[in-house]
Coordinates of C-alpha atoms (C1' of nucleotides) in Angstrom, one line a residue:
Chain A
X1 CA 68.5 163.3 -10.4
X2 CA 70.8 160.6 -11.5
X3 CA 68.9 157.7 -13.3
X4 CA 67.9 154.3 -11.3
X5 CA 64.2 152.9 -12.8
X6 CA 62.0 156.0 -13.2
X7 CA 59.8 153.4 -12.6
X8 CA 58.5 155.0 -9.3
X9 CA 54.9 155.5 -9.1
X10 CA 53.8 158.1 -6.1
X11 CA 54.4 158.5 -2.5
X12 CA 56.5 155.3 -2.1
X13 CA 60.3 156.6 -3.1
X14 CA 61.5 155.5 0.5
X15 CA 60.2 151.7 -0.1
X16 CA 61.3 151.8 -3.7
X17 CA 64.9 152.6 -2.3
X18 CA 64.8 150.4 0.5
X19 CA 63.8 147.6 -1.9
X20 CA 66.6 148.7 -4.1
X21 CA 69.2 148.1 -1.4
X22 CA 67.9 145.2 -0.8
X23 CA 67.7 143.7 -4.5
X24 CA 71.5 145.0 -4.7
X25 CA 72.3 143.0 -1.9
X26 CA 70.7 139.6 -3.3
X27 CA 71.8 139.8 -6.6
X28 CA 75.7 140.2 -5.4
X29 CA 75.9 137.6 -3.1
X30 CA 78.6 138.8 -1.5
X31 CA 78.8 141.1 1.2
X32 CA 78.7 144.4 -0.1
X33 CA 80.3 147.3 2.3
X34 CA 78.1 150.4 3.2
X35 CA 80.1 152.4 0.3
X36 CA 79.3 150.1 -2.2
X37 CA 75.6 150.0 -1.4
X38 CA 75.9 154.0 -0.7
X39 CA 77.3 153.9 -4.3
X40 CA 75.2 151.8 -6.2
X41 CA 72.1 153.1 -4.8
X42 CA 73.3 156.9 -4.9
X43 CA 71.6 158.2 -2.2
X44 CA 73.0 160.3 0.7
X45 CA 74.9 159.1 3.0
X46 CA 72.4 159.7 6.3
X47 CA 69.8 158.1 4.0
X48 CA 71.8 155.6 2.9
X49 CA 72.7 155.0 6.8
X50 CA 69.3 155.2 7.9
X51 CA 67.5 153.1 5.6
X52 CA 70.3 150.3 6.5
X53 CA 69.9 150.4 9.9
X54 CA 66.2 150.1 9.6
X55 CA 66.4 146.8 6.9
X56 CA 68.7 145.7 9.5
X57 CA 66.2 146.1 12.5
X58 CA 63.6 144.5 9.8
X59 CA 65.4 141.1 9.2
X60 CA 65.8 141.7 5.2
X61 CA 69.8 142.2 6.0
X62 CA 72.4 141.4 8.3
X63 CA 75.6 142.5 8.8
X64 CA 78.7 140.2 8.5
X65 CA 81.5 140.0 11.3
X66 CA 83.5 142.8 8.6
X67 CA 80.3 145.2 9.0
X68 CA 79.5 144.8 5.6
X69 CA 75.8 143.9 4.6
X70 CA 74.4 140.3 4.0
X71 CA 70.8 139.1 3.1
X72 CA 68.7 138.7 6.2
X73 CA 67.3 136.6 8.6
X74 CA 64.1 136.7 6.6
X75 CA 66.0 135.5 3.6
X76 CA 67.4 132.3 5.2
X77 CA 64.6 131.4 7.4
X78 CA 62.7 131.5 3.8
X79 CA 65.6 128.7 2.2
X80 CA 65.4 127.1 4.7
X81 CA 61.6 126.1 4.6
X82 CA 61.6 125.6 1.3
X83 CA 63.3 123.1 -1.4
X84 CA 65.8 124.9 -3.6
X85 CA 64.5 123.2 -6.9
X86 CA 61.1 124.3 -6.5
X87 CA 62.7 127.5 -6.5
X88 CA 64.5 126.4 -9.8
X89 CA 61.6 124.9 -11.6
X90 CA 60.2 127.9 -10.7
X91 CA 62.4 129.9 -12.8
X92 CA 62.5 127.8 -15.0
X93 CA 58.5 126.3 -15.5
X94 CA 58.5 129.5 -19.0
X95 CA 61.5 128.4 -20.6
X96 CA 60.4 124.5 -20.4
X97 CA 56.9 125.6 -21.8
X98 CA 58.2 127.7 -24.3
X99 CA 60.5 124.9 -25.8
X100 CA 57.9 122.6 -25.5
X101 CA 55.8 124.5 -28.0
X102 CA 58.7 125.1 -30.1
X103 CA 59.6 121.6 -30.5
X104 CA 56.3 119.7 -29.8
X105 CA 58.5 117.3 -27.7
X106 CA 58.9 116.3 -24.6
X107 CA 61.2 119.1 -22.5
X108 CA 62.7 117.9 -18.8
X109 CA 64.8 119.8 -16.3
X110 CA 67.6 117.3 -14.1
X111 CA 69.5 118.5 -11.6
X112 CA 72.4 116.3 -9.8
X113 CA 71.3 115.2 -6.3
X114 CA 74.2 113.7 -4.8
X115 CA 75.3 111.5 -7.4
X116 CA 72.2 110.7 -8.8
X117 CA 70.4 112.8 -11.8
X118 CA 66.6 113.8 -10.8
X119 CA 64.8 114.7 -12.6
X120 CA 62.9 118.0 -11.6
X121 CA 60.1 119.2 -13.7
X122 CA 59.2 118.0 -17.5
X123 CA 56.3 119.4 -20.2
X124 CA 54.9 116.8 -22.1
X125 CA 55.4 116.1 -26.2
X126 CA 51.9 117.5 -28.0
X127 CA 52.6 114.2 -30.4
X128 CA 50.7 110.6 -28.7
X129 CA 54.1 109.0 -29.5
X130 CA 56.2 110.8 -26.8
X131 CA 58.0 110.4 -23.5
X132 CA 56.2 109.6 -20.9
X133 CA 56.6 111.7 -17.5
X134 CA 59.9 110.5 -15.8
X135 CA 59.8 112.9 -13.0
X136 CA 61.6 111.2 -10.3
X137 CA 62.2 108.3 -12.2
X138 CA 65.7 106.7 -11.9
X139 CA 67.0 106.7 -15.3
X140 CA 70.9 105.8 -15.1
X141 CA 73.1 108.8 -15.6
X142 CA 74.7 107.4 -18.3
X143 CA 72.1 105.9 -20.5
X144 CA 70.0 109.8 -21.0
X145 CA 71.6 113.0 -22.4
X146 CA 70.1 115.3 -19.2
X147 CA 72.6 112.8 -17.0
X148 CA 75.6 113.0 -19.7
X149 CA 75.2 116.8 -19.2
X150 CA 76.8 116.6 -15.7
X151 CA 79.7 113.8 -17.0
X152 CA 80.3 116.2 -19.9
X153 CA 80.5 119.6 -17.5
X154 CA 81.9 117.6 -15.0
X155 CA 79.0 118.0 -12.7
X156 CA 79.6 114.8 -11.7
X157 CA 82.4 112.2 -11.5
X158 CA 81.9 109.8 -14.4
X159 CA 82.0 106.2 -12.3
X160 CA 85.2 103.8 -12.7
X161 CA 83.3 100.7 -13.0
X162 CA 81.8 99.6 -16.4
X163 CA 78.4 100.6 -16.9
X164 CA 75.3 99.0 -16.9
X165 CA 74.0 98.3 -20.2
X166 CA 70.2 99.1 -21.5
X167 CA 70.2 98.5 -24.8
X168 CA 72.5 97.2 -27.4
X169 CA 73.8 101.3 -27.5
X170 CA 74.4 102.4 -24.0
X171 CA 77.5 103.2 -23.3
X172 CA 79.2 101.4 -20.9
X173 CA 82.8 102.0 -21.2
X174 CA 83.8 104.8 -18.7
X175 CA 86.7 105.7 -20.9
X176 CA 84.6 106.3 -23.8
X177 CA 81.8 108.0 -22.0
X178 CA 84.6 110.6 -21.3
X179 CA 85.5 110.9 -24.8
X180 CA 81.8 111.4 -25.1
X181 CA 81.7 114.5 -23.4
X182 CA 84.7 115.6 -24.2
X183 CA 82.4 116.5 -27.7
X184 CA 78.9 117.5 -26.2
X185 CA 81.0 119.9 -24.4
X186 CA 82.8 120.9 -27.9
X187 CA 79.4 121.0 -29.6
X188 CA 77.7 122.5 -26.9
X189 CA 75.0 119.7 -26.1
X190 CA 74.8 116.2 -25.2
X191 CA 73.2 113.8 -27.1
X192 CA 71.7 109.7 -26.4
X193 CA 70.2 107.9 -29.0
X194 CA 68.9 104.4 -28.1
X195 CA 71.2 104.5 -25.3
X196 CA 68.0 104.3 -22.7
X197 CA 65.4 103.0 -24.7
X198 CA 66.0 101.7 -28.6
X199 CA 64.3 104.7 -30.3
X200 CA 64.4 107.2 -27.6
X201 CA 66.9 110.2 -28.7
X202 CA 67.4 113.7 -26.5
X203 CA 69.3 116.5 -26.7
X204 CA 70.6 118.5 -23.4
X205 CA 72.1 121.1 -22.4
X206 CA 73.9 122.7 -19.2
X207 CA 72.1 125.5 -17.1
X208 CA 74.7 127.6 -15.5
X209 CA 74.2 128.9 -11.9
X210 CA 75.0 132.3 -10.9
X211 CA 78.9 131.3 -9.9
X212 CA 79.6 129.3 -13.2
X213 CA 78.6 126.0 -11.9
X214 CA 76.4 123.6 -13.8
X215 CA 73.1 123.6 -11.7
X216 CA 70.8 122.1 -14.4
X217 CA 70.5 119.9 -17.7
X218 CA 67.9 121.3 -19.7
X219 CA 66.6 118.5 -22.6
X220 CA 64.3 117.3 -24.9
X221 CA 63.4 113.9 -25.8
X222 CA 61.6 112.4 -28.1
X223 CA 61.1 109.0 -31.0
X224 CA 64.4 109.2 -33.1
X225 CA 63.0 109.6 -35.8
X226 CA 61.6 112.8 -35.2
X227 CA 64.5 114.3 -33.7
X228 CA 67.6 112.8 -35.4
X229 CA 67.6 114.7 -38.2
X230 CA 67.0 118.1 -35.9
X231 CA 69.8 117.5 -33.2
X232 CA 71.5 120.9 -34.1
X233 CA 68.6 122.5 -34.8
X234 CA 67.1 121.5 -31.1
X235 CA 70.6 121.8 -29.7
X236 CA 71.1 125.5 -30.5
X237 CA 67.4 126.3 -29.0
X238 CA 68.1 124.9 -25.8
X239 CA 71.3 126.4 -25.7
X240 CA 69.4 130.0 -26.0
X241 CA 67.3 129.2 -23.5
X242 CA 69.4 127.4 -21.2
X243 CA 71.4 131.0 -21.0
X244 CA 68.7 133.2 -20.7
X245 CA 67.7 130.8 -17.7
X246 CA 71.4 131.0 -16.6
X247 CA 70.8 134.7 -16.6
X248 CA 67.8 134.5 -14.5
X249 CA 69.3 132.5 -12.3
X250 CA 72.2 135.3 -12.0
X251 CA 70.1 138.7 -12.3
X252 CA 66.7 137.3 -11.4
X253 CA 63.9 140.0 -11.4
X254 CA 61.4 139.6 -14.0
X255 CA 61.5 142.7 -16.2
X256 CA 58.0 142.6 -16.9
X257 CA 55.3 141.1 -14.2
X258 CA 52.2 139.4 -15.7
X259 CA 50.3 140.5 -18.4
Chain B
X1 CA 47.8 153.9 17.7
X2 CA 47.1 150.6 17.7
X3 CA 51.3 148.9 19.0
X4 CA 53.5 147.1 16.8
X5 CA 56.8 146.6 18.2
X6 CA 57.6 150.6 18.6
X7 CA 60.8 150.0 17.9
X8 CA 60.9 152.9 15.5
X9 CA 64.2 155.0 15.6
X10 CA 63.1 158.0 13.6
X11 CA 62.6 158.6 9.7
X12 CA 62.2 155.1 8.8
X13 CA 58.7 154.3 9.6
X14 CA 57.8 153.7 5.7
X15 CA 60.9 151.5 5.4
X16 CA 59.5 149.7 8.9
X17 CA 56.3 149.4 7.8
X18 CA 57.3 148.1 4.6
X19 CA 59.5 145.8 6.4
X20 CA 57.5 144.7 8.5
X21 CA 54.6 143.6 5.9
X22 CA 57.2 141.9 4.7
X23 CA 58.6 139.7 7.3
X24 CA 55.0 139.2 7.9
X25 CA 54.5 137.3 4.1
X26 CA 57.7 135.3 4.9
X27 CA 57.1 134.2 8.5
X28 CA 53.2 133.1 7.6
X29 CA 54.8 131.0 4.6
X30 CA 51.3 130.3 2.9
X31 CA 49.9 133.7 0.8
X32 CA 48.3 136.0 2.4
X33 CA 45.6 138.3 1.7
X34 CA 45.5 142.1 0.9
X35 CA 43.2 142.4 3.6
X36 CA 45.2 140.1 6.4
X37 CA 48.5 142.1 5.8
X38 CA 46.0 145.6 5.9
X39 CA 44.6 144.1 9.2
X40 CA 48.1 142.3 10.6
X41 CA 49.8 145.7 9.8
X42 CA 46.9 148.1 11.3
X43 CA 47.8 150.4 8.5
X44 CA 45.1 152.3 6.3
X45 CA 43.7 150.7 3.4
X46 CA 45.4 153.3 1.1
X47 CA 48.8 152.9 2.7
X48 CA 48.9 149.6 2.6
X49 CA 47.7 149.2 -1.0
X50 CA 50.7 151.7 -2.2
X51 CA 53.2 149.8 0.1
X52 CA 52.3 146.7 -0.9
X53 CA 52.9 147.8 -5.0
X54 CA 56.0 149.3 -3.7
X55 CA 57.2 146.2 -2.5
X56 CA 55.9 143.7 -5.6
X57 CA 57.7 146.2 -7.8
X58 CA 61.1 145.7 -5.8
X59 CA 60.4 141.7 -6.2
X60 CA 60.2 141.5 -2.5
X61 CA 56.5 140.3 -2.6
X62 CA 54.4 138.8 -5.3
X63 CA 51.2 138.1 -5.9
X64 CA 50.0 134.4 -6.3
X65 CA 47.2 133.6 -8.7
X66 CA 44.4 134.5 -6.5
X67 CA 45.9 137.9 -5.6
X68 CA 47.6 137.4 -2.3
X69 CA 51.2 137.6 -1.3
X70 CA 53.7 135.6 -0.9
X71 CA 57.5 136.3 -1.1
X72 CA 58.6 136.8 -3.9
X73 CA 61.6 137.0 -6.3
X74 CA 64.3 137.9 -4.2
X75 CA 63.4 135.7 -2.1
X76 CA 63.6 132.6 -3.9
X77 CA 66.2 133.5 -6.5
X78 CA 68.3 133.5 -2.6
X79 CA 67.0 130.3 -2.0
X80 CA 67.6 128.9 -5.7
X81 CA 71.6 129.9 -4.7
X82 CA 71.7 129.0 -1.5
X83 CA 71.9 125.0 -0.1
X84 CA 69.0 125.2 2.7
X85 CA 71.1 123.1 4.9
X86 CA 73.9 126.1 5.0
X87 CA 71.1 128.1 6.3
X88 CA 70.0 125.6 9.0
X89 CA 73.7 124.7 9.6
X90 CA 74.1 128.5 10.4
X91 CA 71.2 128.6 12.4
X92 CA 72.1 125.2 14.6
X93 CA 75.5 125.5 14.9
X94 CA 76.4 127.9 17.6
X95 CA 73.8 125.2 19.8
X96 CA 76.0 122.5 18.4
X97 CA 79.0 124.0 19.7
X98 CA 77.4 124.5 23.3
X99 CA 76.1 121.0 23.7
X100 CA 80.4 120.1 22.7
X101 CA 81.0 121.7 25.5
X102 CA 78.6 120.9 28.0
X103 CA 79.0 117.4 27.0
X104 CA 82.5 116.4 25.4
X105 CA 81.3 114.1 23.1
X106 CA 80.6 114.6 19.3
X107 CA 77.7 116.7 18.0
X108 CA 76.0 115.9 15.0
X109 CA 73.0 117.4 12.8
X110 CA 71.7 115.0 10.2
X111 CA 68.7 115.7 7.3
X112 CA 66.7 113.1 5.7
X113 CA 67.3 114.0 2.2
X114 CA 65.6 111.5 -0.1
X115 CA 65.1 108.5 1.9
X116 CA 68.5 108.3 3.2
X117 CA 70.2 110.3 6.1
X118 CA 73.0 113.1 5.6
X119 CA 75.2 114.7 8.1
X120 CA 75.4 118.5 7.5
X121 CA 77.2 119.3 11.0
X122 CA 79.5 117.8 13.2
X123 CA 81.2 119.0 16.6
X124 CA 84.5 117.1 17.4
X125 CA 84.5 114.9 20.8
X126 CA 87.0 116.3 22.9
X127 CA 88.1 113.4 23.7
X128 CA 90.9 111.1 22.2
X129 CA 88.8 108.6 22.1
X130 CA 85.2 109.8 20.1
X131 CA 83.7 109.2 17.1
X132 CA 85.1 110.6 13.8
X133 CA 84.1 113.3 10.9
X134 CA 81.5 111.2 9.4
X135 CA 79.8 114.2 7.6
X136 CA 78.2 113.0 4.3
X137 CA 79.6 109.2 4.7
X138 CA 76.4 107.0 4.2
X139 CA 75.5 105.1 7.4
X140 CA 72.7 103.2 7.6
X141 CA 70.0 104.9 8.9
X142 CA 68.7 102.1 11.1
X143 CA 71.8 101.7 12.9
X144 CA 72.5 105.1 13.9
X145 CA 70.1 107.0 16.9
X146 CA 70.4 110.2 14.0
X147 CA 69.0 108.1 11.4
X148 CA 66.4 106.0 13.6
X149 CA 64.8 109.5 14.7
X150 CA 63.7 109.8 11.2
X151 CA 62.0 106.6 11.5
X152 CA 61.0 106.8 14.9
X153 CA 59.0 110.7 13.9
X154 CA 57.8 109.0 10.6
X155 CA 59.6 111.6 8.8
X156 CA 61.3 108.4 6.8
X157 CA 59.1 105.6 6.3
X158 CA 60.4 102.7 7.8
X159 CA 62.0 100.3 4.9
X160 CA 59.8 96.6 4.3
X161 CA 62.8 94.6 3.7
X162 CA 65.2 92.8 6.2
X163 CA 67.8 95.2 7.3
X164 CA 71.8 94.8 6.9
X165 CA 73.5 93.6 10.5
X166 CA 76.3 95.8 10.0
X167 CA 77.0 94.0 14.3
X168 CA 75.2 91.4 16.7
X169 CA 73.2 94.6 18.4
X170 CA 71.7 95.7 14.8
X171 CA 68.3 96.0 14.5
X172 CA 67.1 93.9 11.3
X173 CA 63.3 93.5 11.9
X174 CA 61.3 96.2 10.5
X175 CA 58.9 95.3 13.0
X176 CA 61.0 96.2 15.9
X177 CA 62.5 98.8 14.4
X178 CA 59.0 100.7 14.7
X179 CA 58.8 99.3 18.3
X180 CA 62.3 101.3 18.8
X181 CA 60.7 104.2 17.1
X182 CA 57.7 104.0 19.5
X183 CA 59.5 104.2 23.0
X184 CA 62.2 106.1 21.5
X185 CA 59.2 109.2 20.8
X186 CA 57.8 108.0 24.4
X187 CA 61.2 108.8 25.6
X188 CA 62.1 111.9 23.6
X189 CA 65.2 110.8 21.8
X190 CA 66.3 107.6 20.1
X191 CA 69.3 105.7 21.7
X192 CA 72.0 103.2 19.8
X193 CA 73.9 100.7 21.2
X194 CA 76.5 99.2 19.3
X195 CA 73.9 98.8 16.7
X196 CA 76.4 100.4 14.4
X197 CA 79.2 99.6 15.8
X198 CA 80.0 97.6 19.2
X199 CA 81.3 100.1 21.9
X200 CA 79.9 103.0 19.7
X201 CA 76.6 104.6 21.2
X202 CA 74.1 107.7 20.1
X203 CA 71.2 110.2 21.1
X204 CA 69.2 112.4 18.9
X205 CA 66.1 113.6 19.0
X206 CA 64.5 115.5 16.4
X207 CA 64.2 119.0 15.3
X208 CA 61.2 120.1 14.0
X209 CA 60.7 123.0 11.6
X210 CA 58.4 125.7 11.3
X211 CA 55.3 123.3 10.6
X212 CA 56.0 121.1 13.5
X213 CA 57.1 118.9 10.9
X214 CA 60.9 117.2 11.6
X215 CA 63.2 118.9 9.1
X216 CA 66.4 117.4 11.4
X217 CA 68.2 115.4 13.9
X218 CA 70.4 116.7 16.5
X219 CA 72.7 113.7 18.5
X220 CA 75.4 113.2 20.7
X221 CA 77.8 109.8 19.8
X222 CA 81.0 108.1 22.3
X223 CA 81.9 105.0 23.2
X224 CA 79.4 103.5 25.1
X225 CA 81.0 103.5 28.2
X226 CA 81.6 107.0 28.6
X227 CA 77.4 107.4 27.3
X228 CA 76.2 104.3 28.6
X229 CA 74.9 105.8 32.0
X230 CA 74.8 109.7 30.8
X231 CA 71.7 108.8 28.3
X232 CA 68.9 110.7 30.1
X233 CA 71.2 113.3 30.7
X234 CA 72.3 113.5 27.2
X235 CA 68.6 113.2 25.7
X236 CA 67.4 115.7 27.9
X237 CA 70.2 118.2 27.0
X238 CA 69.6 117.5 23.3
X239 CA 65.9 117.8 23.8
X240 CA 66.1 121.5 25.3
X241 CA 68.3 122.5 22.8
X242 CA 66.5 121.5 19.9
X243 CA 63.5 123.1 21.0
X244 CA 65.7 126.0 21.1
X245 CA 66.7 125.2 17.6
X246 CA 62.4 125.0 16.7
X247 CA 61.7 128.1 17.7
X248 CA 64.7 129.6 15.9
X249 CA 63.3 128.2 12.9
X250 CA 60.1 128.9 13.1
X251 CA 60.4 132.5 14.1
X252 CA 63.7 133.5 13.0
X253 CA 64.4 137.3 14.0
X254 CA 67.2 137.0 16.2
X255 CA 66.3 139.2 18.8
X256 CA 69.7 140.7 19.7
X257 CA 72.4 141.5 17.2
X258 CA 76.0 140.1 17.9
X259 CA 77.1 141.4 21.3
Chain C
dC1 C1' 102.1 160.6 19.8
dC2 C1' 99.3 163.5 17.4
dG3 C1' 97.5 164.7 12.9
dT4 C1' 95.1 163.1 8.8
dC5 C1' 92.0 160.5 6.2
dC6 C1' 88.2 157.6 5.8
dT7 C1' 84.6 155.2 8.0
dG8 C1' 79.6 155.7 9.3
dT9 C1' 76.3 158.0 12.5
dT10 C1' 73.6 161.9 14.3
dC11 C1' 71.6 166.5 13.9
dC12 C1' 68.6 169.7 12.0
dA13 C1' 65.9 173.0 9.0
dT14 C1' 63.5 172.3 4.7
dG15 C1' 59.9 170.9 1.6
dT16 C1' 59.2 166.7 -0.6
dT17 C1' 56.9 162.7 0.2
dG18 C1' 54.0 159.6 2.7
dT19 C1' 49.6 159.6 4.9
dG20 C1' 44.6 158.3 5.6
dG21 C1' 39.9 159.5 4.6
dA22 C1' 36.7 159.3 1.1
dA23 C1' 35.5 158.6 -3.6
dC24 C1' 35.9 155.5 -7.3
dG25 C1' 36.2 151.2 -10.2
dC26 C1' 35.7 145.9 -10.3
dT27 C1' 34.1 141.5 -9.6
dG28 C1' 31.2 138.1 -7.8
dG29 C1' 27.1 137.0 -5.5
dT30 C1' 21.8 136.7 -5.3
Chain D
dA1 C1' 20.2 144.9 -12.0
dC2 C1' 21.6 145.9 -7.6
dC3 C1' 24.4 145.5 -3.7
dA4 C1' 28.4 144.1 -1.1
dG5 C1' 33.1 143.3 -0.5
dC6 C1' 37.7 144.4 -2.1
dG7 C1' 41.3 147.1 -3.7
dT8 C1' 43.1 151.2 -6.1
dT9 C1' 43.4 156.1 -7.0
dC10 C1' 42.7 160.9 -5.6
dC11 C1' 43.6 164.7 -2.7
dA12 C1' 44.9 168.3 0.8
dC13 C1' 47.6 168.3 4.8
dA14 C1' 51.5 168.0 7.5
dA15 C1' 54.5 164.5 9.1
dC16 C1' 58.2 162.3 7.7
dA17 C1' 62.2 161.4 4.9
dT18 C1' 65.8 164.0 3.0
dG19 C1' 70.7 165.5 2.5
dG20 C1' 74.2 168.8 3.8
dA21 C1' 77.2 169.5 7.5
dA22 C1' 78.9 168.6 11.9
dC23 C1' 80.3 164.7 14.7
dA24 C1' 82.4 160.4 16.5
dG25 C1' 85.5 156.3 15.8
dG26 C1' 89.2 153.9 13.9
dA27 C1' 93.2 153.0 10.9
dC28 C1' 97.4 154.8 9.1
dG29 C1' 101.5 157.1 8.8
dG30 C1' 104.7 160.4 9.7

DNA sequence: CCGTCCTGTTCCATGTTGTGGAACGCTGGT
DNA sequence: ACCAGCGTTCCACAACATGGAACAGGACGG
């Protein structure tokens, strides 16, 4: 009856429910009460019962002080061992690939650490003349557009000191590095050209996280010459994927595994 | 046959079995092999194979490259939401909260993150006189007994340079700052005195995480002339409870529920 | 204070669904 | 080409999960 997948295969409808309970559970990461989970899942309510008590007893979920169900042990003992980003470029590794054969250029993912920008993961420009790997580089926030992301999404505080200057375009007036924002949020993306490096441009975007927040700066850098005449053009595809990764990074599961 | 934990309430043993297998994948953390799991589970062949697909299908496992399991989307799209030190907090701080009150003094829990050292937990002295809330304020690591466990388990390499004298007691040779490290792991835990401030005295040893590897530091600070002649005392209080802590981490699975 | 409603757990007969042995593909080794 | 793991699929059997109904706790509300 009712719907769910139909994906089912044979002999394994008890795991397939369990897991769905379980998947339900991550994706809403709040607590979810035995009705909703006896609702969502649309199973009886002994089975519903049962199969809790025994994900319980397995550590894949935990019940909260309110009796309502939690991820398990399993599920923390697993973030705990292991770094959140790789997690993230995880998610992410397709997108970055995919843009950098859309674009030829150089694609990187940042994250704010503190109140630093790191840089995370990064697929290197197919052209010779291209940036070179920064991964874990300090690059001043304000002088690259993945660390204007988090000014312009306030991400990050933007510092009340005047800024150091790189080049004859950084940006080192707080004040106007706000104003600067104030548009790549308009427009939707950030932009630095010669602000690092005389002749280095990028374009970057936000990656939303599952509550709203900014978790990411998606961007692409490159010679300006080859990109400042496509800013909007690389602008708007980062934005698409920068949301599908945002939806990932809500809904998760992979629709389709491997080929 | 064979044992498991026959812990089995009744019509749930695919959902056990499955959950099991499961916590199996996450406790091992590196992939495992059809044929471990088959063998680890003491399930047929057959069974196992359809369990196994059930599972990938509900994104609870996946396969790496060469075919064996590893956790899989759930998993890490929990961990990509989730700070790993919330998870660790959890875990640690009902221990913090016993060694507040076998001790009276404040209770911290510090990660290395980067090469510098973050507070994540602190238990309030009881005392009027005690050491303050100094989660996520930057202290030098070298001057605090949190900070020099890092250095003293190599988990931080110690820094080349001449190190600030934030007082007269401070530690500013490298050189015998790996001396300190040296009886300090002889010992079990790493001592300050005054180093960071005169009067103000630490313990911490270390935590270590599921492979063996120090993932934290657990310490006691007070004046130093309430701590001053309690420090084997102390050290060895903080030493049993972070073993406590270990094998919390690296097995997980609390054994009771809540009372 | 007792009834009522809503929670979730336990019981039980039913037959659907999971089970394991064996047969079958696949891949890699020699 | 043959063989030796390794994993998946097939199949008949019955064990196990299933869901309706009965049961046990609370939480309200009159």
């Amino acid at each position: 009856m009712s719907s769910t997948r139909a994906e089912a295969s044979t002999g394994t409808q008890a795991v397939d429910r369990a897991a769905a309970l379980v998947e339900t559970v991550v994706h809403a990461d709040a607590p979810l009460s035995f009705a909703d989970l006896q609702a969502a899942s649309g199973l009886a309510k002994s089975t519903t019962s049962r199969m809790l008590a025994a994900l319980e007893r397995g550590g894949l979920l935990e019940r909260d002080a309110g009796g309502s169900y939690v991820a398990g042990s399993l599920f923390w003992l697993y973030a705990a061992r292991h770094d959140p980003w790789e997690e993230l470029v995880r998610l992410a590794r397709p997108a970055l690939e995919r843009i950098g054969e859309e674009t030829s250029e150089s694609v990187h993912l940042s994250v704010a650490r503190g109140d630093k920008v790191v840089q995370v993961a990064q697929v290197d420009s197919r052209y010779l003349l291209g940036t070179r790997d920064w991964t874990e580089i300090d690059v001043p926030a304000h002088t690259s557009a993945l660390g204007k992301v988090f000014y312009a999404w306030q991400a990050l505080p933007v510092p009340a000191g005047p800024l150091a200057a790189l080049t004859e375009n950084t940006i080192t007036d707080p004040a106007l590095l706000v104003r600067d924002g104030q548009r790549a949020r308009q427009r939707g993306w950030a932009v630095t050209d010669g602000e690092l490096e005389i002749g280095l441009s990028g374009v970057a975007v936000p990656v939303h996280g599952a509550r709203g927040d900014v978790v990411a700066a998606l961007g692409i850098s490159g010679p300006t010459t080859r990109l400042e005449d496509r800013l909007e053009e690389l602008g708007k595809n980062l934005s698409s994927h920068a949301t599908q990764l945002s939806t990932l990074l809500r809904g998760s599961a992979p629709k389709e595994g491997v080929a």
